[in-house]
Amino acid sequence: MGRRPAKCYRYCKNKAYPKSRFCRGVPDAKIRIYDCGMKKYNADAFPVAYHLISMEREQIGSEALEAARINANKFMVKNAGKESFHIRIRVHPFHVIRINKMLSCAGADRLQQGMRGAFGKPMGLAARVRIGQPLISIRCKPQHEHHVVAALKRASYKFAGRQVISKSTMWGFTQVRAENYVKWKEEGKCRADGVSAKVFRNRGPLKRAKYIKG
């Protein structure tokens, strides 16, 4: 018996069922890599970011996430070059999906119990997704924006439901708005801190203050 189609596990019907000491024998998720491309380039390298956002409350299997990651990564490497982007998968599959295996051979009705003891065995993993939750984010240089939109569009074909592609108002993967980032950096209000940015707040010891009103 092959894998069931995604439509069998698409909807969030019950509570989350994670791997635990009570739920053992869970197979590993198909997706093992969540960051592709130039993941070590700091925030200054890629000012533009796009997100693939889910418009449905649903479950997305780890196989679909891996297929989407491979598809988007291949498209970006081929069209923009391997040093011009950073892809991040934003959801992680923790929800265990189960299967109640039925025999399909001749005389199966004599052997199996039907709906007696129908709580299934772990079959795989899925991510539970909310409406408005980002699934995939890509940061890049401004000249490659159209390639990023096309890559996210191709990745969305691997998922059930409806997704939208949205351009971020922030600088890359930081929490600083794009129009403020360069100005704040020159004024010493923030600095690149790996992929993100460190914002300096107006608090702390007085000796660090440049100017005191008074």
Short mmCIF file of C-alpha atoms in Angstrom, two decimals:
data_model
loop_
_atom_site.label_atom_id
_atom_site.label_comp_id
_atom_site.label_asym_id
_atom_site.label_seq_id
_atom_site.Cartn_x
_atom_site.Cartn_y
_atom_site.Cartn_z
CA MET A 1 0.00 0.00 0.00
CA GLY A 2 1.47 3.38 -1.06
CA ARG A 3 1.32 6.76 0.63
CA ARG A 4 -2.12 8.26 1.05
CA PRO A 5 -2.77 11.53 -0.82
CA ALA A 6 -2.47 14.80 1.07
CA LYS A 7 -6.26 15.34 1.00
CA CYS A 8 -6.55 12.66 3.72
CA TYR A 9 -4.51 14.76 6.16
CA ARG A 10 -5.11 18.32 4.99
CA TYR A 11 -7.56 19.56 7.64
CA CYS A 12 -6.77 20.39 11.30
CA LYS A 13 -9.49 18.20 12.83
CA ASN A 14 -8.16 17.34 16.28
CA LYS A 15 -5.57 18.53 18.76
CA ALA A 16 -1.89 18.55 17.86
CA TYR A 17 -0.33 15.11 18.34
CA PRO A 18 3.46 15.59 18.72
CA LYS A 19 6.15 12.96 19.18
CA SER A 20 6.49 12.14 22.89
CA ARG A 21 7.18 9.28 25.29
CA PHE A 22 3.56 8.19 24.72
CA CYS A 23 3.76 8.49 20.91
CA ARG A 24 6.81 6.46 19.90
CA GLY A 25 8.07 4.97 16.66
CA VAL A 26 7.52 8.14 14.66
CA PRO A 27 9.41 8.26 11.32
CA ASP A 28 11.74 11.21 10.69
CA ALA A 29 10.45 14.21 8.76
CA LYS A 30 11.38 14.23 5.06
CA ILE A 31 12.58 17.83 5.35
CA ARG A 32 15.89 18.13 7.23
CA ILE A 33 17.26 21.40 5.80
CA TYR A 34 15.35 24.62 6.50
CA ASP A 35 17.84 27.21 5.16
CA CYS A 36 19.28 27.21 1.61
CA GLY A 37 21.55 29.54 -0.30
CA MET A 38 23.73 32.16 1.35
CA LYS A 39 22.42 31.71 4.89
CA LYS A 40 25.61 33.13 6.48
CA TYR A 41 25.51 36.45 4.62
CA ASN A 42 24.60 39.21 7.08
CA ALA A 43 21.60 41.52 6.89
CA ASP A 44 23.37 44.12 4.71
CA ALA A 45 23.76 41.68 1.79
CA PHE A 46 20.07 41.13 0.95
CA PRO A 47 17.77 44.13 1.47
CA VAL A 48 14.63 42.68 -0.20
CA ALA A 49 12.44 39.87 1.22
CA TYR A 50 9.34 38.07 -0.04
CA HIS A 51 7.05 35.68 1.86
CA LEU A 52 4.75 32.87 0.73
CA ILE A 53 1.77 33.22 3.11
CA SER A 54 -0.91 30.60 3.78
CA MET A 55 -4.50 31.76 3.48
CA GLU A 56 -5.95 28.60 5.03
CA ARG A 57 -5.86 26.77 8.34
CA GLU A 58 -4.52 23.39 7.32
CA GLN A 59 -1.83 20.75 7.71
CA ILE A 60 1.12 20.57 5.30
CA GLY A 61 3.11 17.33 5.15
CA SER A 62 6.89 17.24 5.53
CA GLU A 63 7.12 15.73 2.01
CA ALA A 64 5.37 18.78 0.52
CA LEU A 65 7.68 21.16 2.43
CA GLU A 66 10.75 19.32 1.14
CA ALA A 67 9.42 19.32 -2.44
CA ALA A 68 8.72 23.08 -2.25
CA ARG A 69 12.20 23.79 -0.81
CA ILE A 70 13.93 21.81 -3.57
CA ASN A 71 11.82 23.44 -6.30
CA ALA A 72 12.41 27.02 -5.10
CA ASN A 73 16.14 26.40 -4.51
CA LYS A 74 16.71 24.89 -7.97
CA PHE A 75 14.87 27.73 -9.69
CA MET A 76 16.85 30.41 -7.82
CA VAL A 77 20.23 28.73 -8.43
CA LYS A 78 19.49 28.36 -12.14
CA ASN A 79 18.13 31.88 -12.74
CA ALA A 80 19.73 34.15 -10.13
CA GLY A 81 22.93 32.31 -9.16
CA LYS A 82 23.73 30.42 -5.97
CA GLU A 83 25.20 33.47 -4.17
CA SER A 84 22.29 35.84 -4.68
CA PHE A 85 19.59 34.60 -2.27
CA HIS A 86 18.72 32.98 1.06
CA ILE A 87 15.65 30.72 1.38
CA ARG A 88 14.15 29.91 4.78
CA ILE A 89 11.33 27.40 5.45
CA ARG A 90 9.27 29.05 8.20
CA VAL A 91 7.15 26.11 9.41
CA HIS A 92 8.30 22.88 11.07
CA PRO A 93 6.41 19.57 10.94
CA PHE A 94 5.77 18.37 14.52
CA HIS A 95 2.25 16.92 14.19
CA VAL A 96 2.23 13.12 13.85
CA ILE A 97 -0.22 11.74 11.28
CA ARG A 98 -1.51 8.20 11.70
CA ILE A 99 -2.77 5.38 9.48
CA ASN A 100 -5.04 2.47 10.38
CA LYS A 101 -3.62 -0.14 8.00
CA MET A 102 -6.13 -2.46 6.41
CA LEU A 103 -5.31 -5.75 4.70
CA SER A 104 -6.13 -5.83 1.00
CA CYS A 105 -5.39 -9.49 0.22
CA ALA A 106 -7.92 -12.25 -0.43
CA GLY A 107 -9.81 -13.34 2.67
CA ALA A 108 -8.85 -10.15 4.52
CA ASP A 109 -12.29 -9.85 6.09
CA ARG A 110 -11.61 -13.05 8.07
CA LEU A 111 -8.31 -11.70 9.47
CA GLN A 112 -8.84 -8.04 10.26
CA GLN A 113 -10.99 -6.50 12.94
CA GLY A 114 -12.56 -3.61 10.99
CA MET A 115 -13.15 -0.61 13.28
CA ARG A 116 -12.14 -2.42 16.46
CA GLY A 117 -8.94 -0.80 17.79
CA ALA A 118 -8.90 1.75 14.96
CA PHE A 119 -6.36 4.18 16.52
CA GLY A 120 -3.68 4.18 13.80
CA LYS A 121 0.09 3.82 13.82
CA PRO A 122 2.38 6.84 13.12
CA MET A 123 2.88 7.30 9.37
CA GLY A 124 4.57 10.69 8.97
CA LEU A 125 4.75 14.31 10.11
CA ALA A 126 2.90 17.49 9.15
CA ALA A 127 3.06 21.18 10.03
CA ARG A 128 -0.13 22.81 11.35
CA VAL A 129 -0.52 26.19 9.65
CA ARG A 130 -2.64 29.23 10.58
CA ILE A 131 -4.24 31.78 8.27
CA GLY A 132 -1.69 34.51 7.53
CA GLN A 133 1.33 32.42 8.58
CA PRO A 134 4.47 32.63 6.37
CA LEU A 135 5.47 29.26 4.88
CA ILE A 136 8.62 30.23 2.95
CA SER A 137 10.69 33.44 3.01
CA ILE A 138 13.37 34.45 0.49
CA ARG A 139 15.71 37.43 0.84
CA CYS A 140 17.67 38.65 -2.16
CA LYS A 141 19.21 41.62 -3.99
CA PRO A 142 16.79 44.07 -5.69
CA GLN A 143 17.74 42.96 -9.22
CA HIS A 144 16.49 39.40 -8.56
CA GLU A 145 13.00 40.26 -7.22
CA HIS A 146 11.16 38.85 -10.26
CA HIS A 147 13.02 35.52 -9.90
CA VAL A 148 12.01 35.30 -6.22
CA VAL A 149 8.31 35.81 -7.08
CA ALA A 150 8.52 33.09 -9.75
CA ALA A 151 10.32 30.69 -7.34
CA LEU A 152 7.66 31.18 -4.63
CA LYS A 153 4.91 30.69 -7.22
CA ARG A 154 6.45 27.35 -8.23
CA ALA A 155 6.85 26.32 -4.58
CA SER A 156 3.16 27.09 -3.92
CA TYR A 157 2.16 24.39 -6.46
CA LYS A 158 3.42 21.78 -3.97
CA PHE A 159 0.91 22.85 -1.29
CA ALA A 160 -2.83 22.32 -0.97
CA GLY A 161 -5.04 25.33 -0.29
CA ARG A 162 -4.49 28.96 -1.20
CA GLN A 163 -1.30 30.97 -0.75
CA VAL A 164 -0.34 34.56 -1.55
CA ILE A 165 3.08 36.07 -2.26
CA SER A 166 3.80 39.23 -0.28
CA LYS A 167 6.73 41.66 -0.36
CA SER A 168 8.06 42.43 3.11
CA THR A 169 8.18 46.02 4.35
CA MET A 170 11.22 45.10 6.46
CA TRP A 171 14.89 45.11 5.43
CA GLY A 172 15.61 41.46 4.58
CA PHE A 173 14.81 39.16 7.52
CA THR A 174 15.28 41.95 10.11
CA GLN A 175 12.61 43.68 12.22
CA VAL A 176 13.62 47.14 10.94
CA ARG A 177 11.59 48.80 8.19
CA ALA A 178 13.44 49.08 4.87
CA GLU A 179 13.19 52.89 4.73
CA ASN A 180 14.71 53.24 8.23
CA TYR A 181 17.52 50.67 8.10
CA VAL A 182 20.26 52.70 6.36
CA LYS A 183 19.42 55.89 8.31
CA TRP A 184 19.37 54.11 11.68
CA LYS A 185 22.64 52.35 10.89
CA GLU A 186 24.35 55.68 10.12
CA GLU A 187 22.94 57.18 13.34
CA GLY A 188 24.16 54.18 15.39
CA LYS A 189 20.64 53.07 16.34
CA CYS A 190 21.09 49.57 14.92
CA ARG A 191 23.68 47.23 13.45
CA ALA A 192 23.65 44.02 11.42
CA ASP A 193 23.62 41.01 13.73
CA GLY A 194 23.94 37.99 11.45
CA VAL A 195 20.77 37.51 9.39
CA SER A 196 18.85 39.86 11.71
CA ALA A 197 19.62 43.33 13.10
CA LYS A 198 20.28 44.51 16.64
CA VAL A 199 18.33 47.67 17.55
CA PHE A 200 19.78 49.78 20.37
CA ARG A 201 17.05 51.01 22.72
CA ASN A 202 17.15 54.18 24.83
CA ARG A 203 17.89 52.42 28.08
CA GLY A 204 20.86 51.26 30.12
CA PRO A 205 23.58 53.05 32.15
CA LEU A 206 23.89 56.84 31.80
CA LYS A 207 27.55 56.64 30.81
CA ARG A 208 26.42 55.10 27.51
CA ALA A 209 24.11 58.02 26.74
CA LYS A 210 25.46 60.45 24.12
CA TYR A 211 23.20 63.30 25.13
CA ILE A 212 21.21 63.96 28.30
CA LYS A 213 18.37 66.48 28.32
CA GLY A 214 18.35 68.69 31.20
#
